[in-house]
Coordinates of C-alpha atoms in Angstrom, one line a residue:
Chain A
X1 CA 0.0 0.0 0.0
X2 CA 1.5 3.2 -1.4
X3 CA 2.2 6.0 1.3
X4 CA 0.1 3.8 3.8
X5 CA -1.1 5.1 7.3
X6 CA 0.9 8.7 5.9
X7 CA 0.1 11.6 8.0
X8 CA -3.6 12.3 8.8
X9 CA -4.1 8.5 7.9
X10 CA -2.0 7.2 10.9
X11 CA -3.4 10.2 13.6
X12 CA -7.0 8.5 12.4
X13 CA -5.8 5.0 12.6
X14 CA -4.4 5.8 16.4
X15 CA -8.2 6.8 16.9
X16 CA -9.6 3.7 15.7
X17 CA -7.3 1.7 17.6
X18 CA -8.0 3.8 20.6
X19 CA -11.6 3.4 20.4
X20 CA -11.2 -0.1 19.9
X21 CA -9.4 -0.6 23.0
X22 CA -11.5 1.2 25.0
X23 CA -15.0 -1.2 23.9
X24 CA -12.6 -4.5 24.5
X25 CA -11.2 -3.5 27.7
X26 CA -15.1 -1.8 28.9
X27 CA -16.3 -5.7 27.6
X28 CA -13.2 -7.3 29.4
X29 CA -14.1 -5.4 32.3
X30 CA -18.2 -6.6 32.0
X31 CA -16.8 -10.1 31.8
X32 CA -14.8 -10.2 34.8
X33 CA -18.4 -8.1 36.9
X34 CA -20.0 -11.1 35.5
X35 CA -17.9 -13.9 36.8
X36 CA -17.8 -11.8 40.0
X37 CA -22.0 -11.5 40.1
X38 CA -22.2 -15.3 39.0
X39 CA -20.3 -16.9 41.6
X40 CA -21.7 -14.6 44.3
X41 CA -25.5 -15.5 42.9
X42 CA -24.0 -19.5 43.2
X43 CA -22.8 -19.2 46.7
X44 CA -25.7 -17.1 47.9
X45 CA -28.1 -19.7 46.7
X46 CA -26.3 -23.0 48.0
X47 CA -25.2 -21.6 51.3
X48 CA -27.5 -22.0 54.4
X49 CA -27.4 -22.1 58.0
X50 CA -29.3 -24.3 60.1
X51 CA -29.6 -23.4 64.0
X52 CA -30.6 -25.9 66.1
X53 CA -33.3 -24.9 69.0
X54 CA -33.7 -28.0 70.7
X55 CA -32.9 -30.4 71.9
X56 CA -29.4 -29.6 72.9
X57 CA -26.5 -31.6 73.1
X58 CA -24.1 -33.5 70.6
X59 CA -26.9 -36.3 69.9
X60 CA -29.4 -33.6 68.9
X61 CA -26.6 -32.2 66.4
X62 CA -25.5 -35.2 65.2
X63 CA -29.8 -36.8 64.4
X64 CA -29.8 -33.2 62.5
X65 CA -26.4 -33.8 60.5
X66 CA -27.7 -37.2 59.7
X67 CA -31.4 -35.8 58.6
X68 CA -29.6 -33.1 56.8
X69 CA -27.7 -35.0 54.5
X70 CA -30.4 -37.2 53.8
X71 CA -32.5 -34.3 52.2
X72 CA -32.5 -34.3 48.6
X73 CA -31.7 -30.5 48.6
X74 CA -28.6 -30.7 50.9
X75 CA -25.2 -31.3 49.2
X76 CA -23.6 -31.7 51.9
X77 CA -23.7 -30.8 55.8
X78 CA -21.3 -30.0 58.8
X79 CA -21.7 -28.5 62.0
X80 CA -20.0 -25.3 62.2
X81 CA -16.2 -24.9 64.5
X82 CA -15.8 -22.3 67.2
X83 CA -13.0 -21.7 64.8
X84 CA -15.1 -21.1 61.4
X85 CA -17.4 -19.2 63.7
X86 CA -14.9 -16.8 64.9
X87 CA -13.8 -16.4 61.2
X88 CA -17.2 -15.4 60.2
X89 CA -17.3 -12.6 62.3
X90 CA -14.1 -11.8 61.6
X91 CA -12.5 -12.2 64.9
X92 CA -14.5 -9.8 66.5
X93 CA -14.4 -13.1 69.4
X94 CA -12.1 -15.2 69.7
X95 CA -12.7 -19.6 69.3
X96 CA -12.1 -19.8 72.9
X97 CA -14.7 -17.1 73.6
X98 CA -17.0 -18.5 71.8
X99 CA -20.1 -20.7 73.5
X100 CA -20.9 -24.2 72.6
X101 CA -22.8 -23.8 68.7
X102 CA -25.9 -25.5 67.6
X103 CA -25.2 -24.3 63.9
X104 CA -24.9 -26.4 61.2
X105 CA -23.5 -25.0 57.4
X106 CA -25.2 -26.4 54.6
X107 CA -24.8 -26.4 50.9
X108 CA -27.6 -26.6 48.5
X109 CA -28.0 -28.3 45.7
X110 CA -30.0 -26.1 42.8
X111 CA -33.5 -26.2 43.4
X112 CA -36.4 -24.9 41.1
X113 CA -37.5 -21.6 42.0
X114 CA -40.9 -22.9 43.2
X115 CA -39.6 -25.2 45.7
X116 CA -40.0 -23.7 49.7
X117 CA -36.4 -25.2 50.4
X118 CA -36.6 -23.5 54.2
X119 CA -39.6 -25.1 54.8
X120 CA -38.6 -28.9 53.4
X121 CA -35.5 -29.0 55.1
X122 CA -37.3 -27.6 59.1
X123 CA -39.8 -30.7 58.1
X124 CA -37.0 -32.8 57.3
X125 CA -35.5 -32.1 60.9
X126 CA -38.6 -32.1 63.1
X127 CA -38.6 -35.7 61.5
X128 CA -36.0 -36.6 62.9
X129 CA -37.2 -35.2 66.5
X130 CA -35.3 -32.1 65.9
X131 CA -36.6 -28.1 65.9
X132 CA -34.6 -25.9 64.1
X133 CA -34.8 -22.8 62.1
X134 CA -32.9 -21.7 58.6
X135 CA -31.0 -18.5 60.0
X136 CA -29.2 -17.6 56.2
X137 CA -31.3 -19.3 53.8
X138 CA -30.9 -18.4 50.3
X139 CA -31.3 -15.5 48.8
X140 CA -32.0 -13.4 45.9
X141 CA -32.7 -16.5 43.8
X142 CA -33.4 -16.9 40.1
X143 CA -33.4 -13.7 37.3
X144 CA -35.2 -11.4 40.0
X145 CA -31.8 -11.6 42.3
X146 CA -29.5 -8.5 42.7
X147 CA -26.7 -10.2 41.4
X148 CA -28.3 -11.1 38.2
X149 CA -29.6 -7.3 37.8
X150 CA -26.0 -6.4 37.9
X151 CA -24.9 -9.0 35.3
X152 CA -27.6 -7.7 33.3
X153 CA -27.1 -4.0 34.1
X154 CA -23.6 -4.9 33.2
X155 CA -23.9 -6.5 29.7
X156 CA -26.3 -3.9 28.7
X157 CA -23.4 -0.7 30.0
X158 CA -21.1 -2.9 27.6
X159 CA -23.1 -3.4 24.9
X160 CA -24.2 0.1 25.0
X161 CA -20.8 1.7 25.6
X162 CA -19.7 -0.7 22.0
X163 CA -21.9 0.2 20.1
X164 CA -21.2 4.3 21.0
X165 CA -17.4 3.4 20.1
X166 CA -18.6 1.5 16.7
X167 CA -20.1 5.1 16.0
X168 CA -16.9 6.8 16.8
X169 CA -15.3 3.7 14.4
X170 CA -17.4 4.7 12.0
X171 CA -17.3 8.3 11.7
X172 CA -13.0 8.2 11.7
X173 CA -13.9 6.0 8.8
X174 CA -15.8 8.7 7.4
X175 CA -12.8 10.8 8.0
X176 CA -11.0 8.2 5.9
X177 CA -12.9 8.3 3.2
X178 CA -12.8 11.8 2.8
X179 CA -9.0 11.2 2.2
X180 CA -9.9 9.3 -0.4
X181 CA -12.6 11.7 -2.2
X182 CA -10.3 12.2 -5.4
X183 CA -10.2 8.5 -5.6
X184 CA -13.6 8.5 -5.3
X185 CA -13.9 11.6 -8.1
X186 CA -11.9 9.7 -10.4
X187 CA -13.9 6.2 -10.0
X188 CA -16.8 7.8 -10.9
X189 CA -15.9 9.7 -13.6
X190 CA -14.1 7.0 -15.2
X191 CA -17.5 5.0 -14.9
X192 CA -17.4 3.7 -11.3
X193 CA -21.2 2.3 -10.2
X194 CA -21.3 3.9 -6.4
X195 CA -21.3 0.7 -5.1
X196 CA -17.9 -0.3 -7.0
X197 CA -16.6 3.3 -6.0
X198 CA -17.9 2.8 -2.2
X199 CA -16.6 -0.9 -2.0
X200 CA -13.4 -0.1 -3.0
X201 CA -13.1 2.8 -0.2
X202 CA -14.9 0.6 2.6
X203 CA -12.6 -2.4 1.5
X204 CA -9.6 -0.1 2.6
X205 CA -11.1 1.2 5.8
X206 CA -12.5 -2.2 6.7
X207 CA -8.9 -3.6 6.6
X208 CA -7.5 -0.6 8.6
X209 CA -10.1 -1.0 11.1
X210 CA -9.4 -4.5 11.4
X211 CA -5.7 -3.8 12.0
X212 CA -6.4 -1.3 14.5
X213 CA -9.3 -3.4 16.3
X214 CA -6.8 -6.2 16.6
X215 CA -4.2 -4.2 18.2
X216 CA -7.2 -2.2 20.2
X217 CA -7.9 -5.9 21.4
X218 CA -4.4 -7.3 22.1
X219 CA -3.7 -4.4 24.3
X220 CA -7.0 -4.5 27.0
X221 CA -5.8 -8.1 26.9
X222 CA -2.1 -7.5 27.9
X223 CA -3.5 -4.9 30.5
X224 CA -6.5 -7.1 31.9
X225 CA -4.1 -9.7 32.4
X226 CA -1.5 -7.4 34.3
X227 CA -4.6 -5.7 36.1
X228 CA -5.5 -9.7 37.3
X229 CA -1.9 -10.5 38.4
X230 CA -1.9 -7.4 40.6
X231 CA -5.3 -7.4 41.9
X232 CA -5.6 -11.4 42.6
X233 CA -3.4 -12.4 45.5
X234 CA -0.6 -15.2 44.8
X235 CA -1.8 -15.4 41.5
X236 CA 0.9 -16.5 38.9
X237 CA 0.6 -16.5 34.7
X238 CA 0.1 -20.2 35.2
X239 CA -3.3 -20.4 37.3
X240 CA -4.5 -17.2 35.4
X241 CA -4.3 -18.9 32.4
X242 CA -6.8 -21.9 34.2
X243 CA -9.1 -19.1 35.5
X244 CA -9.8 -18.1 32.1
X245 CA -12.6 -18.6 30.2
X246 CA -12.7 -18.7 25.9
X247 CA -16.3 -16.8 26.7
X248 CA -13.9 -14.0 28.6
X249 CA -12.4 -13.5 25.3
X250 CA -14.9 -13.0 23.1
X251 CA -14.4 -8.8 23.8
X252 CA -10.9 -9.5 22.6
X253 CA -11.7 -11.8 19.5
X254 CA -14.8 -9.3 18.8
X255 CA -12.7 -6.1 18.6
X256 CA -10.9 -6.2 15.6
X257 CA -14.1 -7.6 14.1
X258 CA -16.4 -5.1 15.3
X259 CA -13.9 -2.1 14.0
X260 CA -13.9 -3.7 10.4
X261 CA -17.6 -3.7 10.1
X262 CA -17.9 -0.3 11.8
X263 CA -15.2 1.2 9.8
X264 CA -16.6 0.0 6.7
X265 CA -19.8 0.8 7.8
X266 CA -18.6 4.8 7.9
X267 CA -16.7 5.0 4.7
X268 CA -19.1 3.1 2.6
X269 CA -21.4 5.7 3.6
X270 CA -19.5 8.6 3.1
X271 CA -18.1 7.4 0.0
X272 CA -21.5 6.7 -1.9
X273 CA -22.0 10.2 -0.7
X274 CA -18.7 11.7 -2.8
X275 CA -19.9 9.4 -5.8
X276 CA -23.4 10.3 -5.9
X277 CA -21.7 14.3 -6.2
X278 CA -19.2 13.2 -8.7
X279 CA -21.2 11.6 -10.7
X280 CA -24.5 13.5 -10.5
X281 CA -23.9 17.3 -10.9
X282 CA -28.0 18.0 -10.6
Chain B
X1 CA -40.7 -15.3 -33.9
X2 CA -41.0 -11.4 -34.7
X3 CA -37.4 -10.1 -33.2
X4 CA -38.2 -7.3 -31.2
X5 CA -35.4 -4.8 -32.1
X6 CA -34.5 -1.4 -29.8
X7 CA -34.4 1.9 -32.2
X8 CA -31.9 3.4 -30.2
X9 CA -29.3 1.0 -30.1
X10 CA -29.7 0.4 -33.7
X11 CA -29.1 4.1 -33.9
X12 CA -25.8 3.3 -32.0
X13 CA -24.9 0.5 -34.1
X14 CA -25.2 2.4 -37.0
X15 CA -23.0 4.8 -35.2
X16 CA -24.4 7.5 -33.7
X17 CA -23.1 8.0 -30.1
X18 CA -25.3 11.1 -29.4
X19 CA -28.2 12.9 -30.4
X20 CA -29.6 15.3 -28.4
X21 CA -33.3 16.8 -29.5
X22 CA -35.0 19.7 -27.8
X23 CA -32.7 19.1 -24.5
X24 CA -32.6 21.6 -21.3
X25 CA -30.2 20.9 -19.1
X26 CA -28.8 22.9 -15.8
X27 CA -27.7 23.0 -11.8
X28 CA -30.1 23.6 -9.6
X29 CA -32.8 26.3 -10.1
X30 CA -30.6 27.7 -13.2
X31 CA -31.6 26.1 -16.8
X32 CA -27.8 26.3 -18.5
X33 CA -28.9 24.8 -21.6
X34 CA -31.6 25.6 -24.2
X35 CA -33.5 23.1 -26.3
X36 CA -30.3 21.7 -27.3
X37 CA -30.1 20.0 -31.1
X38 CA -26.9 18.0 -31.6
X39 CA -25.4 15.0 -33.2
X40 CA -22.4 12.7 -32.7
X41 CA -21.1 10.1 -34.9
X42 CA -18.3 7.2 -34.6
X43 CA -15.3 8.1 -36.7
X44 CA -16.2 12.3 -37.0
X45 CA -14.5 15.1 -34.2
X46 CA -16.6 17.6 -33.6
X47 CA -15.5 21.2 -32.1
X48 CA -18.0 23.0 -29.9
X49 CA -16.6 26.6 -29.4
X50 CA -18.1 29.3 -27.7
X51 CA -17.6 32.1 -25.5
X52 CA -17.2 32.0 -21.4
X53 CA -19.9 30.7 -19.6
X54 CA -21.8 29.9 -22.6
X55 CA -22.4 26.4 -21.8
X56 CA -19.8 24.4 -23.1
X57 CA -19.0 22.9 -20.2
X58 CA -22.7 21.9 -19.2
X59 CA -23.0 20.3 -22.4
X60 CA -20.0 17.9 -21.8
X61 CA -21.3 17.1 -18.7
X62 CA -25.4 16.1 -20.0
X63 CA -23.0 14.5 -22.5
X64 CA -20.7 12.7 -20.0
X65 CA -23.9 11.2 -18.4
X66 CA -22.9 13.6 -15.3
X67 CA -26.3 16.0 -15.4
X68 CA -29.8 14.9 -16.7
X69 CA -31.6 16.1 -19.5
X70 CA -34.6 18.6 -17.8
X71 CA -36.1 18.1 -21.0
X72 CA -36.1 16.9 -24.2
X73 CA -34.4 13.6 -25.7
X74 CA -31.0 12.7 -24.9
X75 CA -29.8 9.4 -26.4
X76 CA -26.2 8.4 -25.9
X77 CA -24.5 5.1 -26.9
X78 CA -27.9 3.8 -27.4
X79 CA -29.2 4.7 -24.1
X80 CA -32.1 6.7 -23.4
X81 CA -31.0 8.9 -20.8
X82 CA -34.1 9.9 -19.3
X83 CA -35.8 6.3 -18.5
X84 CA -32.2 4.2 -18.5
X85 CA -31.5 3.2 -14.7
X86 CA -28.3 3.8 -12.7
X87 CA -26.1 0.5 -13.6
X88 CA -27.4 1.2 -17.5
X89 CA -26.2 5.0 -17.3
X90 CA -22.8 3.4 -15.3
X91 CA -22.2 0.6 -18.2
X92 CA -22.5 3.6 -21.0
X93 CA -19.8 6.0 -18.8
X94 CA -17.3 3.7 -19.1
X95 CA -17.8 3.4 -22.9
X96 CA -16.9 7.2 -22.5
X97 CA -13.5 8.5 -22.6
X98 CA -13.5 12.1 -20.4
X99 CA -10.6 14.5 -20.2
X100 CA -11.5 17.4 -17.5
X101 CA -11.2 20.6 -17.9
X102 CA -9.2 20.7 -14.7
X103 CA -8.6 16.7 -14.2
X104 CA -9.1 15.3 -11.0
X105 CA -6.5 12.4 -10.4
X106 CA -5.2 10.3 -6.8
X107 CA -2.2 12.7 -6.4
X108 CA -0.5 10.4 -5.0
X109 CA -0.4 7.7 -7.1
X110 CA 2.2 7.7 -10.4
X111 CA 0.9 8.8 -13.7
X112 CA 1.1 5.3 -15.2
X113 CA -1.4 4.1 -12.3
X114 CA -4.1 6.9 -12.8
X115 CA -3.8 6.3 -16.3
X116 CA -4.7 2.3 -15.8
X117 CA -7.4 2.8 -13.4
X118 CA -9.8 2.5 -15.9
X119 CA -8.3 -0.6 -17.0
X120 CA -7.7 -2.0 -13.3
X121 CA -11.9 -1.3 -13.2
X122 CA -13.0 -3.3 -16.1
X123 CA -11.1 -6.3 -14.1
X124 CA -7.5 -6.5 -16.1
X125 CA -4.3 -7.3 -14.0
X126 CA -1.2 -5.4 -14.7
X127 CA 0.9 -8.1 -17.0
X128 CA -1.8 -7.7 -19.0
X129 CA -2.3 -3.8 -19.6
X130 CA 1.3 -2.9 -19.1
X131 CA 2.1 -2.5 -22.5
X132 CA -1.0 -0.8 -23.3
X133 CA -0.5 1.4 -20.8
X134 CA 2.9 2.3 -21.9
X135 CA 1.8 2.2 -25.4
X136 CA -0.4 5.6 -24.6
X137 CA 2.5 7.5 -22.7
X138 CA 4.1 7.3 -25.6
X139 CA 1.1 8.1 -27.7
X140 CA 0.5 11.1 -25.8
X141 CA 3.6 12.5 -25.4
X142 CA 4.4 12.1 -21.7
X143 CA 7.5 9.9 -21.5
X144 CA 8.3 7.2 -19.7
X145 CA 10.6 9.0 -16.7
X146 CA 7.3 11.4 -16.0
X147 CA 4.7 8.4 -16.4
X148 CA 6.7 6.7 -13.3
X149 CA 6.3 10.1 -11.6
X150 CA 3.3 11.2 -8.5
X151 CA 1.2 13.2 -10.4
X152 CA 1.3 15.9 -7.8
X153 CA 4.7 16.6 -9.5
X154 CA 4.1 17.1 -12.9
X155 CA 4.2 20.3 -15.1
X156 CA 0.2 21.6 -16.4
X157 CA 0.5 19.8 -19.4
X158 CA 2.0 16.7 -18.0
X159 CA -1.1 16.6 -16.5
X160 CA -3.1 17.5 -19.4
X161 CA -1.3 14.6 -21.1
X162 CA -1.7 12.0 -18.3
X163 CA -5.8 13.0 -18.6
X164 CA -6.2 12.2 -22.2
X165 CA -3.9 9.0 -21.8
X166 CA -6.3 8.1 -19.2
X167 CA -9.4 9.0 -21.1
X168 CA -7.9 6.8 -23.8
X169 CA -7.0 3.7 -21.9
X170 CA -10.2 1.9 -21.8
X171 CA -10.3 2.3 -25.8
X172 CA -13.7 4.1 -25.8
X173 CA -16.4 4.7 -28.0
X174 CA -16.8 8.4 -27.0
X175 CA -14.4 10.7 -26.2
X176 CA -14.8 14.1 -25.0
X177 CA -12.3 17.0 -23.8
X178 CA -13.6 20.2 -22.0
X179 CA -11.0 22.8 -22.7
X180 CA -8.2 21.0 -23.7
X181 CA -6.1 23.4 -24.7
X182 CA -6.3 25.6 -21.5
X183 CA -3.0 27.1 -20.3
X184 CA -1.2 25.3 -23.0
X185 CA 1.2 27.6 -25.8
X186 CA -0.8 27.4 -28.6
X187 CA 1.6 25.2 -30.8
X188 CA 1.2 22.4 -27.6
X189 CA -2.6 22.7 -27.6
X190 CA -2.9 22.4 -31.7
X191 CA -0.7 18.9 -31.0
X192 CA -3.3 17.7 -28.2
X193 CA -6.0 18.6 -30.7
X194 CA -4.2 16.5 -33.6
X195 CA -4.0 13.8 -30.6
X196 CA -7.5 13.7 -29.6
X197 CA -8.5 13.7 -33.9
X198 CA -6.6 11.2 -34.3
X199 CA -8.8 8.8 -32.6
X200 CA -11.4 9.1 -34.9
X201 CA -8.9 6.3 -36.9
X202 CA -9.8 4.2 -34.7
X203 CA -13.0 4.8 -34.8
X204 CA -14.3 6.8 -31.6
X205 CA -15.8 10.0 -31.9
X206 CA -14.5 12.9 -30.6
X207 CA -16.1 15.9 -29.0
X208 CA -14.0 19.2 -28.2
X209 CA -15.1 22.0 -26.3
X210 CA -13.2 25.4 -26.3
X211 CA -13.1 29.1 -26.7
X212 CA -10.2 28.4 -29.5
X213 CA -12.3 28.5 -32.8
X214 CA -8.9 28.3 -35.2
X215 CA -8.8 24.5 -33.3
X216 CA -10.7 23.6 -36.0
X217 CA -8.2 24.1 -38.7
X218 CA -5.9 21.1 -36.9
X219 CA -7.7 18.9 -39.2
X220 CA -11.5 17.6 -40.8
X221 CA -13.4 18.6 -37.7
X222 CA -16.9 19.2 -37.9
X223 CA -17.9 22.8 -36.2
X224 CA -20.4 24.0 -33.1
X225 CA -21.2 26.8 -31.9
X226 CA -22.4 27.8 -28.5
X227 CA -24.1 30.6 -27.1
X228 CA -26.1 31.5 -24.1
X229 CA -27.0 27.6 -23.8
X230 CA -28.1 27.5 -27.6
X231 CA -26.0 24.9 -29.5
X232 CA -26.0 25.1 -33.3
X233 CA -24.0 24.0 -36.3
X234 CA -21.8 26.3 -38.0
X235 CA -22.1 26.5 -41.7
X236 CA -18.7 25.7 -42.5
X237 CA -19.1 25.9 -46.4
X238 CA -20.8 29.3 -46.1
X239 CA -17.5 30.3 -43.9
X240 CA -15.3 29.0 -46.9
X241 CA -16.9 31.0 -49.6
X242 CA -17.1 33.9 -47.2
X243 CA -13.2 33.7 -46.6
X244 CA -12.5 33.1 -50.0

């Protein structure tokens, strides 16, 4: 390409890149809210605490461990430590402070929303001569939660926020074509339909976009991955690499992609607008 | 079975290029032409000379395929201008051969390039119009050194030449030149004008606008003249006798 990315060209190309870059690391940056909101909604929705009211004693914990894990909803059961308690209230009291427990932690295995999981699992108990009460049942379940407004909330802000860069994309690529207006003058008077004038201009553009879109792309994902190995404890290249998802790169994968058909988008446009005054003078 | 034949593109076959009856043509709100009579023909060069902003100009342009006809009957290379639709009016521009009066080209690019774009258009690769291409720098006069040169560099009529070359390439059936002459020494522009006749060989027809009326004396040109958008013929025998 003759005098490619010259001047103006290469300032416009930064621009593109830049914009890019910006809707990959804003959808890079949805994806990892998402995983956040996801495995908060899991854990809030499997974790429960039974308390024990009476009888008292290890025999009365040990007929509710034993009813417990014999419910179809429990996963699993175990009464909770002095120790585990004190970490829960983030050793506010010590394990040695702490009085005998009548707790029991439970996980949960998915349940549909209809399904009074509380209510089952106090039956389930009082069967087996114990009365207890569900002190942290689950919470925000199902599509109405407030985790799963935030993943919603979320995808929408990136979606949203891509589609305003696209328009940016596209009206560089507008800028683009207007470098190319003589080319454009000289199509059409040599005979050029607009769509064979236009196509040739959005061809170019669609290629720089995708050049700039893919380097947009490679750069949230250098600096998402540096942002993880700083903000994630003990974390090394190695178990980032296992965290990861292919769905968490779909912003990456989508940039350069995006930028071509927004870029192309733009100059088609602008070019079938310098044809149609080239070649029509009326 | 009763062929069904089209009147106008047997008109074409038969080698007229344009005929223009009764045509208004303009910009906007302003009506440039005037019920506009005139004929081209395969093989003839016709010069249509005229006085500043008489219309000369306009008329290349309603010829060009550029600016509709407001009224009247345009046909050109067999195409009804008036009802044919955009791809049709595309198809017959490229059958046209245009040289600007102030040519627009990619700056940028060599003069060899610009002049193969119309070839690179109609789908041929360069090993195959390469020697064409350097056929017609030769043809018009621009050397080899300047064809290999941006065009942003070359001299007025460097330029003028790499237009025509370029209006040439795609060997078509029409060609016309709005003020070919301009800014040129009067011996150079009389050489473009022998140039541009001597396509009619080949059988294209040739259309010349200018001011320069002695432009017609560079060879068998057939004469126009235009005036306040009113195109007619000039009498060239009654001229003769008159001289004489």
């Amino acid at each position: 390409m003759k005098n490619a990315l010259a001047g103006m060209e290469r300032a416009l190309f930064w621009t593109l890149t830049i914009a890019a870059f910006a809707a990959a690391a804003v959808g890079l940056g949805a994806r990892a809210v998402d995983r956040v909101a996801a495995s908060y909604e899991t854990a809030q929705q499997n974790y429960a605490i039974v308390r024990i009211a009476a009888p008292e004693g290890p025999e009365a914990m040990a007929a509710a461990e034993s009813a417990l894990t014999h419910s179809s909803h429990v996963a699993s059961a175990a009464p909770m430590t002095a120790g585990r308690a004190a970490a829960l209230l983030q050793q506010s009291v010590t394990a040695e402070d702490m009085p005998p427990l009548q707790l029991i932690e439970i996980e949960l295995n998915p349940a549909e929303r209809h399904v009074d999981v509380s209510g089952d699992l106090v039956a389930a108990l009082a069967q087996g001569g114990v009365t207890a009460e569900i002190v942290q049942a689950p919470q925000g379940q199902g599509p109405g939660g407030t985790a799963a407004r935030v993943r919603v909330a979320v995808l929408a802000g990136a979606i949203a926020f891509a589609l305003i860069m696209a328009l940016i994309i596209s009206l560089v690529a507008r800028g683009l074509a207007a470098r190319r207006r003589e080319l454009v003058t000289v199509l059409a008077d040599c005979g050029a339909t607009r769509g064979q004038a236009a196509g040739r201009v959005a061809d170019e553009a669609a290629i720089t976009g995708l050049y700039a879109g893919l380097l947009g792309g490679v750069l949230a994902g250098m600096i998402a991955f540096l942002a993880l190995i700083l903000a994630i404890p003990d974390a090394t290249p190695e178990t980032l690499s296992q965290m990861i998802l292919p769905l968490d790169l779909v912003p990456i994968a989508a940039a350069p992609l995006g930028a071509a058909i927004a870029a192309s988008f733009g100059a088609r446009a602008a070019a079938g607008f310098f044809h149609e005054q080239a070649a029509r003078l009326d | 079975m009763a062929q069904h034949t089209n009147p106008d593109r047997e008109l074409f076959e038969r080698g007229v290029l344009a005929r223009l009856n009764g045509v208004d043509a303009g910009y906007g709100a302003e009506t440039v032409l005037h019920h506009v009579d005139f004929e081209a023909r395969a093989g003839e060069v016709a010069l249509v000379s005229g006085p500043t902003a008489a219309g000369k100009t306009t008329l290349m342009h309603l010829l060009r395929l550029s600016l509709a006809p407001r009224a009247g009957r345009a046909l050109l290379m067999g195409l009804d201008v008036r009802r044919a639709r955009e791809s049709a009016r595309a198809k017959a521009k490229r059958r046209i051969g245009y040289v600007a009066e102030n040519p627009v080209f990619v700056e940028h690019w060599s003069a060899f390039d610009n002049i193969a774009l119309p070839l690179r258009m109609s789908g041929r690769k360069p090993t195959e119009y390469v020697d064409d291409v350097r056929e017609l720098v030769n043809f018009v006069g621009l050397g080899e050194a300047s064809a290999d040169e941006p065009v942003e560099t070359l001299s007025g009529a460097g330029r003028r030449r790499t237009a025509i070359a370029r209006a040439l390439a795609a060997k078509p059936d029409l060609i016309l030149a709005d003020d070919p002459t301009s800014g040129m020494s009067p011996s150079d522009g009389r050489r473009i004008v022998r140039l541009l006749a001597e396509m009619r060989r080949v059988g294209a027809g040739v259309i010349i606008a200018s001011q320069d009326e002695s432009l017609a004396e560079c060879g068998p040109i057939l004469r126009w003249r235009i005036d306040r958008g009113r195109v007619s013929p000039v009498d060239q025998d009654f001229e003769a006798e008159a001289a004489e």
